[in-house]
Coordinates of C-alpha atoms and ligand atoms in Angstrom, one line a residue:
X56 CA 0.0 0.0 0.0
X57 CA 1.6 3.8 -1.3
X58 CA 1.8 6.1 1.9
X59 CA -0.8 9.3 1.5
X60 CA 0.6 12.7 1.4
X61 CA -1.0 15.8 2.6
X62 CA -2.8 17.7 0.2
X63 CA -4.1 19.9 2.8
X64 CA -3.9 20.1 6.5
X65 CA -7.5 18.2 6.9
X66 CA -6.9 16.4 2.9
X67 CA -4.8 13.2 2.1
X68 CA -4.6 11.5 -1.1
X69 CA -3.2 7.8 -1.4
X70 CA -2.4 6.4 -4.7
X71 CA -3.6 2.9 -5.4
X72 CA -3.7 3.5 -8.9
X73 CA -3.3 0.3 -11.3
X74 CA -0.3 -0.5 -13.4
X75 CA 0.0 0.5 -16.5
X76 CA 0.3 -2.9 -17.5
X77 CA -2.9 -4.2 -16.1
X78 CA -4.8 -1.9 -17.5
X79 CA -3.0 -2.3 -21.2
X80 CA -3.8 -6.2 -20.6
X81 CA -7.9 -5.4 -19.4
X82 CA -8.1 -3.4 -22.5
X83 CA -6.7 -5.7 -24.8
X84 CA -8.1 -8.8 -23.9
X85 CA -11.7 -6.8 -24.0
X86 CA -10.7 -5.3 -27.7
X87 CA -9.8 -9.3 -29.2
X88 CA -13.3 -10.2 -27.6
X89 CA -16.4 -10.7 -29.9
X90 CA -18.1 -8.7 -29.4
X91 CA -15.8 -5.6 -28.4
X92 CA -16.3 -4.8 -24.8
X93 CA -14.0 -1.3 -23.1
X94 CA -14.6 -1.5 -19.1
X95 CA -16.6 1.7 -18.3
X96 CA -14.0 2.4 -16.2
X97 CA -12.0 3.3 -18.9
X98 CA -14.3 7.0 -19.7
X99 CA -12.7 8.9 -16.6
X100 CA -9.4 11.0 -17.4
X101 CA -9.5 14.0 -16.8
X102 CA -11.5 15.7 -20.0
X103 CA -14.1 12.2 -19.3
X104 CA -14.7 13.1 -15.8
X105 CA -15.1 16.9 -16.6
X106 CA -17.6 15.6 -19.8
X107 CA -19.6 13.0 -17.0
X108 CA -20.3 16.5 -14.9
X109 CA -21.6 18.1 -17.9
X110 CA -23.9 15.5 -18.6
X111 CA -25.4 15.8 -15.1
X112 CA -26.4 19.2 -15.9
X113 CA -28.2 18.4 -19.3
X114 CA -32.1 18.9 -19.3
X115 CA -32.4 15.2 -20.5
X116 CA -30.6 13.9 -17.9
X117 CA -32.8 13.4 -15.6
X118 CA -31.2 11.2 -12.3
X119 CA -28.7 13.5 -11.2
X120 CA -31.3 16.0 -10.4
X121 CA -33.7 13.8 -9.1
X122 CA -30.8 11.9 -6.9
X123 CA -30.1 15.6 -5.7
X124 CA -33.8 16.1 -5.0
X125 CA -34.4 13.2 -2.4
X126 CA -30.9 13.8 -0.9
X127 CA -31.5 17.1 0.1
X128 CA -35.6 16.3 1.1
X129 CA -34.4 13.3 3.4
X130 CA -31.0 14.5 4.1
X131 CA -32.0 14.4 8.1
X132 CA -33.6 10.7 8.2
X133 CA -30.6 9.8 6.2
X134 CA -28.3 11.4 8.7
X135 CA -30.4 9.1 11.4
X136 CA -29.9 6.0 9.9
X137 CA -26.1 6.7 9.2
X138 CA -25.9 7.2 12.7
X139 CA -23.1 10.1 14.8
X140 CA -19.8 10.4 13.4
X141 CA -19.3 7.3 11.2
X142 CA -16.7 6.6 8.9
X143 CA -18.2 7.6 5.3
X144 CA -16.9 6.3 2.6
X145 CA -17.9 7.1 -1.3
X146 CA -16.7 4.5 -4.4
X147 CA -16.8 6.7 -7.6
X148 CA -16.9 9.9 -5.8
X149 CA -16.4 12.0 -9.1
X150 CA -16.7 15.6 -8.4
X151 CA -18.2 15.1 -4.7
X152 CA -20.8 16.9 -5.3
X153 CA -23.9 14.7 -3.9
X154 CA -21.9 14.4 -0.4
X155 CA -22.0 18.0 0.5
X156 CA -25.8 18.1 0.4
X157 CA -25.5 15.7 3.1
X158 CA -22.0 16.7 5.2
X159 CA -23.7 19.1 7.8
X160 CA -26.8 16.6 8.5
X161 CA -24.5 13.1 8.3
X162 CA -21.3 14.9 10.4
X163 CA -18.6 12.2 9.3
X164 CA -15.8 11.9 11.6
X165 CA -14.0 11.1 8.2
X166 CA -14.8 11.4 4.7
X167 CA -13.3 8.8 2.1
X168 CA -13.4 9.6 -1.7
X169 CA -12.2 6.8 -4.1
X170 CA -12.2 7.3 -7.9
X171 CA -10.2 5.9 -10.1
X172 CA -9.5 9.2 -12.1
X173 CA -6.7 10.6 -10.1
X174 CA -6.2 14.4 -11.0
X175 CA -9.9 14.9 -10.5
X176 CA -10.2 13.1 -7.6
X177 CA -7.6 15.7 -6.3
X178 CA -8.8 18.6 -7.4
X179 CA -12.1 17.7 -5.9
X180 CA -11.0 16.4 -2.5
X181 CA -9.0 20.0 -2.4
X182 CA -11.6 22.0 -3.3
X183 CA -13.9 20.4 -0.8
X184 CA -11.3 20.3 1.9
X185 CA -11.3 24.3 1.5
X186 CA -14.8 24.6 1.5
X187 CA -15.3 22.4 5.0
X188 CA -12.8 23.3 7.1
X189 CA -14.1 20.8 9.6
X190 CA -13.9 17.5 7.4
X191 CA -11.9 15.0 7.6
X192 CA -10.7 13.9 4.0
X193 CA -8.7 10.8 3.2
X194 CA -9.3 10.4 -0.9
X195 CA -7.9 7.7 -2.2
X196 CA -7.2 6.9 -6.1
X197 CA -8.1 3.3 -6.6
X198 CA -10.3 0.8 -8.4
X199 CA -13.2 -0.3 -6.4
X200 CA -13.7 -3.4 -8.2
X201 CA -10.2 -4.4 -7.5
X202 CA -8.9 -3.9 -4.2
X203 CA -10.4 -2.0 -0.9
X204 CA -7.1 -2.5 0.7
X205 CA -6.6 1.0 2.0
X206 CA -9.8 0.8 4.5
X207 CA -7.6 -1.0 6.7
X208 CA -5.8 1.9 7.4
X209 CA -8.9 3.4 8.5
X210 CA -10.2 4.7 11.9
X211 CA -12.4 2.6 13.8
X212 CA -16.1 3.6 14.3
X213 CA -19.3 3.1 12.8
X214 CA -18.7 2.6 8.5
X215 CA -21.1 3.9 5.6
X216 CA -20.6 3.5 2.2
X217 CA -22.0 5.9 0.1
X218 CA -22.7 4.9 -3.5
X219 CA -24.9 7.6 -5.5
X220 CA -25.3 8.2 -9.2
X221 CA -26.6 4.1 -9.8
X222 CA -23.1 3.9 -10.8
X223 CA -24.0 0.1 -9.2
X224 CA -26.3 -0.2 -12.7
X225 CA -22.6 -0.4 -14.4
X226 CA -22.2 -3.5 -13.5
X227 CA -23.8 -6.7 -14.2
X228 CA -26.3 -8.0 -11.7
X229 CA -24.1 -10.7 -10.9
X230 CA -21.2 -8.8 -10.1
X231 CA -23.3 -5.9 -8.2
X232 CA -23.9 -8.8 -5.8
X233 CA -20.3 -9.5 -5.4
X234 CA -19.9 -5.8 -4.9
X235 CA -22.1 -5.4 -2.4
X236 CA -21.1 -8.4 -0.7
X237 CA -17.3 -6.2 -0.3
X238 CA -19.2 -3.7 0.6
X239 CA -20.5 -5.6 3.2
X240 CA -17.4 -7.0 4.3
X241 CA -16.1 -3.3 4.3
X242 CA -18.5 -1.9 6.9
X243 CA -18.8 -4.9 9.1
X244 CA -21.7 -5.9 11.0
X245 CA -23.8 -3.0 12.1
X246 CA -22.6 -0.8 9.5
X247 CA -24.5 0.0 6.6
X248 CA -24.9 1.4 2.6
X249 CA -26.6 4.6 1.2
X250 CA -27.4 3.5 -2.7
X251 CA -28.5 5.5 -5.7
X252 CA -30.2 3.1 -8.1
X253 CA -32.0 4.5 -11.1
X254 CA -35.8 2.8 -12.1
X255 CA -37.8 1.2 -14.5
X256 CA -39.2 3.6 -16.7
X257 CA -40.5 4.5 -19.8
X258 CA -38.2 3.7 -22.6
X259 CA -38.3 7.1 -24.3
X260 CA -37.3 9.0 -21.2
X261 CA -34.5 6.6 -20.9
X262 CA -33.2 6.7 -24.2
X263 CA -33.0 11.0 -24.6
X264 CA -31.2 10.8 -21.4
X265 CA -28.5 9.1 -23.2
X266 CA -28.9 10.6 -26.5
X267 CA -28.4 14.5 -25.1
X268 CA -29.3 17.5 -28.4
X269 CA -25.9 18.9 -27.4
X270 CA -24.2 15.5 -28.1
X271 CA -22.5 15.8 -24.8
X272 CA -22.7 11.9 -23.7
X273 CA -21.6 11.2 -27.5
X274 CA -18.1 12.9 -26.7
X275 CA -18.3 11.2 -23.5
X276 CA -18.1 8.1 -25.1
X277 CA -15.7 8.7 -28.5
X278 CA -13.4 10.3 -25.6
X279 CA -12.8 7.0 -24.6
X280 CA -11.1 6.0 -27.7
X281 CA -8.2 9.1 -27.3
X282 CA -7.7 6.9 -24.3
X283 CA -7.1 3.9 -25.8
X284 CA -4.9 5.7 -27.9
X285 CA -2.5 6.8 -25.2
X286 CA -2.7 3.3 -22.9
X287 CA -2.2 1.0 -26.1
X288 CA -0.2 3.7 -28.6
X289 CA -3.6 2.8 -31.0
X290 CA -4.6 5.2 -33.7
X291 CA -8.2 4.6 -33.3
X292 CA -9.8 7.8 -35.1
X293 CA -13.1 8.7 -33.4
X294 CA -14.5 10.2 -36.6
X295 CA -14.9 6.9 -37.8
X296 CA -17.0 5.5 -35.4
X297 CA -20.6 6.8 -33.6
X298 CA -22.2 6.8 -30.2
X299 CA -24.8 4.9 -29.9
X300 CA -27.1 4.2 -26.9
X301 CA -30.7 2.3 -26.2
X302 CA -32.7 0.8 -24.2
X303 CA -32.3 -3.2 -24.5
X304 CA -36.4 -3.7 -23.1
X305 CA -35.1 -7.4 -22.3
X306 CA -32.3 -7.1 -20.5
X307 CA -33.6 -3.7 -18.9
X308 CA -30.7 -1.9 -19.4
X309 CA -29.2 1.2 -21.6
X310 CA -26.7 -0.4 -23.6
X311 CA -23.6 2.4 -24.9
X312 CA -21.4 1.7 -27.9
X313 CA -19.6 3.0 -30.4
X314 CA -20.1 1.6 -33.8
X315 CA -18.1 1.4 -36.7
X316 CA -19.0 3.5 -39.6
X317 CA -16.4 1.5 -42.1
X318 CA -14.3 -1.3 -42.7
X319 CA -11.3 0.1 -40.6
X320 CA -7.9 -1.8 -39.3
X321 CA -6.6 0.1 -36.4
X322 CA -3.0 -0.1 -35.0
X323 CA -3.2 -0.9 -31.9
X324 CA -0.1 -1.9 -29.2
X325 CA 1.9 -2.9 -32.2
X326 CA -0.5 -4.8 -34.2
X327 CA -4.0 -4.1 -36.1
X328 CA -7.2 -4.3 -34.8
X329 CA -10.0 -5.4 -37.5
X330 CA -13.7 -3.6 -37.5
X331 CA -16.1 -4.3 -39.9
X332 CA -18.6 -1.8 -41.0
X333 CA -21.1 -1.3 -38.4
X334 CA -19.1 -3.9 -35.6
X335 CA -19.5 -2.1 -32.0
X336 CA -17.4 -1.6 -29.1
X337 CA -19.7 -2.1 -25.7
X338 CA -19.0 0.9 -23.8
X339 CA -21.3 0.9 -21.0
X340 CA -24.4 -0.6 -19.4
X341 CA -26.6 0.5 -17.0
X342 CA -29.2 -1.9 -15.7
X343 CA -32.3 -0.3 -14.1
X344 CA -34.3 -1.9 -11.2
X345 CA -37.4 -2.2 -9.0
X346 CA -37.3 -1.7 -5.6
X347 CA -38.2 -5.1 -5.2
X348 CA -35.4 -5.7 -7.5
X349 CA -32.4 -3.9 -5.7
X350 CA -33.2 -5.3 -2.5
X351 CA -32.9 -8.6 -3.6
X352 CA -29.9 -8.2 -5.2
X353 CA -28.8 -6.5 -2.1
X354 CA -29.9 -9.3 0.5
X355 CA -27.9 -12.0 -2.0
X356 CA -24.8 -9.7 -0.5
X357 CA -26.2 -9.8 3.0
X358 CA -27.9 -6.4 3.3
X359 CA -30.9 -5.3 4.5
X360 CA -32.9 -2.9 2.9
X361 CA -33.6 -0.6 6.1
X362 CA -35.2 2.4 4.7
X363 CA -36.2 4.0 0.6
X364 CA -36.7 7.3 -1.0
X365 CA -37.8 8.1 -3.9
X366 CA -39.0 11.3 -5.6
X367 CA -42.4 11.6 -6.6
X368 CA -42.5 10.3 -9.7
X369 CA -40.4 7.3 -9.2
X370 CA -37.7 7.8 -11.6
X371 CA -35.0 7.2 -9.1
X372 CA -34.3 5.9 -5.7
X373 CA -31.9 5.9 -2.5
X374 CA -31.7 3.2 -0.3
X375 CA -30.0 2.6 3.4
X376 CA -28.9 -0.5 3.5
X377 CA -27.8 -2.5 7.1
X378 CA -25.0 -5.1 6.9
X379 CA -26.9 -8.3 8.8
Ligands
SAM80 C1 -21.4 7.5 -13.1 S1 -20.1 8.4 -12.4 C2 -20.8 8.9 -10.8 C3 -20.1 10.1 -10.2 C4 -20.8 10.6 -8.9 N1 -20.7 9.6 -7.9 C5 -22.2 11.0 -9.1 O1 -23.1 10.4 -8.5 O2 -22.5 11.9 -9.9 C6 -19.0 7.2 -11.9 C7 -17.8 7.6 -11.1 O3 -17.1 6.4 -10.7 C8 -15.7 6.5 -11.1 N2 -15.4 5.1 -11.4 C9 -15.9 4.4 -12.4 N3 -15.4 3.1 -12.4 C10 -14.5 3.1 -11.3 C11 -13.7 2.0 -10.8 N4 -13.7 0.8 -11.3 N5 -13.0 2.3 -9.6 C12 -13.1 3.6 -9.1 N6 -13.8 4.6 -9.6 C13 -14.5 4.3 -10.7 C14 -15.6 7.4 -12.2 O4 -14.4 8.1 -12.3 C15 -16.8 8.4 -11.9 O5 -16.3 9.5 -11.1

């Protein structure tokens, strides 16, 4: 484990980063599959984590301001169930902007970003120290799907994991369960898991909030191939391919990729890299559930479901979860 310097008197930042080399390998190996997959992962440098905030300010996407909505509405019951001064730690923290509508009601003895995309995970934890003088920060640069290694360096006391944004619907069911059953392990007995999950909904409203007017999530999602250029020295040009993004109605999940639009070999990591005309690279899911739904998946992990918001529509919800 790296030591954590000081950003700040009240900010650290640790870097558990992963090699180069693994993530030249992860790439690769998803590139050679059929069909194409690129870890979602993968979308958050620096310019993809400043393009992911825009996007949660268009006017079709809708669950950011909704998440926002029922976070601030509930923020006081959600302070109850978190309990005084626990340890709060967020997975895919982005720009930490969900946690300050809940710092002065929740009251964290300490406050643990993790993203994977380093300078902005920085920049964020910085800015935040500055603005909460108070707080506790510890970020920490890591991959939550690999290892959670650094929260044994952590203070004992109570242990909440905060997971907004239904960044969980990013992964497959099967592997949200084996998320959630780290997370589980993470907080211990007694401890317990604030979840943003997005809902079932009509398709229409799902689909324009991946298919913004400004073409916004489109250069979310070519951005990703500038990044494989730089990890695999590739050449792949994003004018040749096109965002793409639905609703798969049996699966119940939007579905991101980025599609050909010619016969094109690709130098990639010293070889080539064959696309046919219209062959797509999976970018993304992301599933969308019941609340039935969630809190099955989240008992298979061995939490509860203690407590749900939603808004009044019932486009998205937040759940507390209690480790059994
Ligand atoms: C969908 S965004 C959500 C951001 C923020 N939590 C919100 O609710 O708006 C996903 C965030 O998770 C981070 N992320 C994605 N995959 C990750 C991984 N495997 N490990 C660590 N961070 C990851 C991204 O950098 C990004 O900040």
């Amino acid at each position: 484990m790296n030591q954590a310097l000081f950003l700040r008197d009240n900010v650290s930042f640790q870097d558990e980063h992963p090699a180069a080399g693994d993530s030249r390998d992860e790439l690769l190996a998803g590139l050679r599959a059929e069909p194409k997959t690129i870890d979602p992962k993968y979308f958050y440098d620096a310019l993809g984590s400043r393009l992911f905030a825009r996007i949660t300010r268009l006017p079709e996407y809708y669950p950011t301001r909704t998440e926002v909505g029922i976070l601030h509405r509930h923020r006081q019951q959600i302070a109850a169930h978190c309990g005084v001064s626990c340890v709060f730690i967020e997975p895919g923290s982005g720009n930490c902007e969900k946690v300050r509508l809940l710092l002065d009601a929740v009251r964290p003895s300490l406050y643990v970003p993790v993203d994977i995309s380093s300078e902005f995970l920085r920049a964020a934890a910085l800015q935040l120290g500055g603005e909460y003088p108070w707080l506790a920060i510890a970020a920490v640069c890591a991959d939550f799907n690999a290892s959670w290694d650094f929260t044994r360096r952590l203070p004992l006391g109570k242990r909440v994991v905060f997971y907004p944004g239904s960044t969980i619907g990013n992964l497959e069911p099967a592997d949200a369960v084996r998320f959630l059953a780290r997370v589980k392990e993470v907080v211990g007995a007694g401890g317990g898991a604030l979840i943003g999950v997005d809902l079932h909904k009509d398709s229409a409203c799902l689909t324009a909030a991946y298919n913004d007017a400004q073409g916004v999530t489109a250069r979310f999602n070519l951005n990703v191939l500038l990044r494989l250029n730089r990890i695999l020295e590739a050449d792949f040009e994003p004018a040749q391919f096109r965002h793409r993004a639905f609703y798969n109605t049996d699966r119940q999940r939007i579905e991101m990729h980025l599609v050909s639009q010619c016969e094109q070999s690709v130098g990639c990591n010293g070889s080539r890299l064959r696309l046919r005309q219209g062959e797509s690279i999976h970018t993304e899911n992301s599933y969308k559930y019941t609340v039935q739904g969630f809190a099955a998946l989240a008992a298979a992990a061995g939490l509860a479901l203690e407590r749900s918001w939603l808004d009044d529509e019932a486009l998205f919800s937040v759940h507390y979860l209690r480790a059994t």
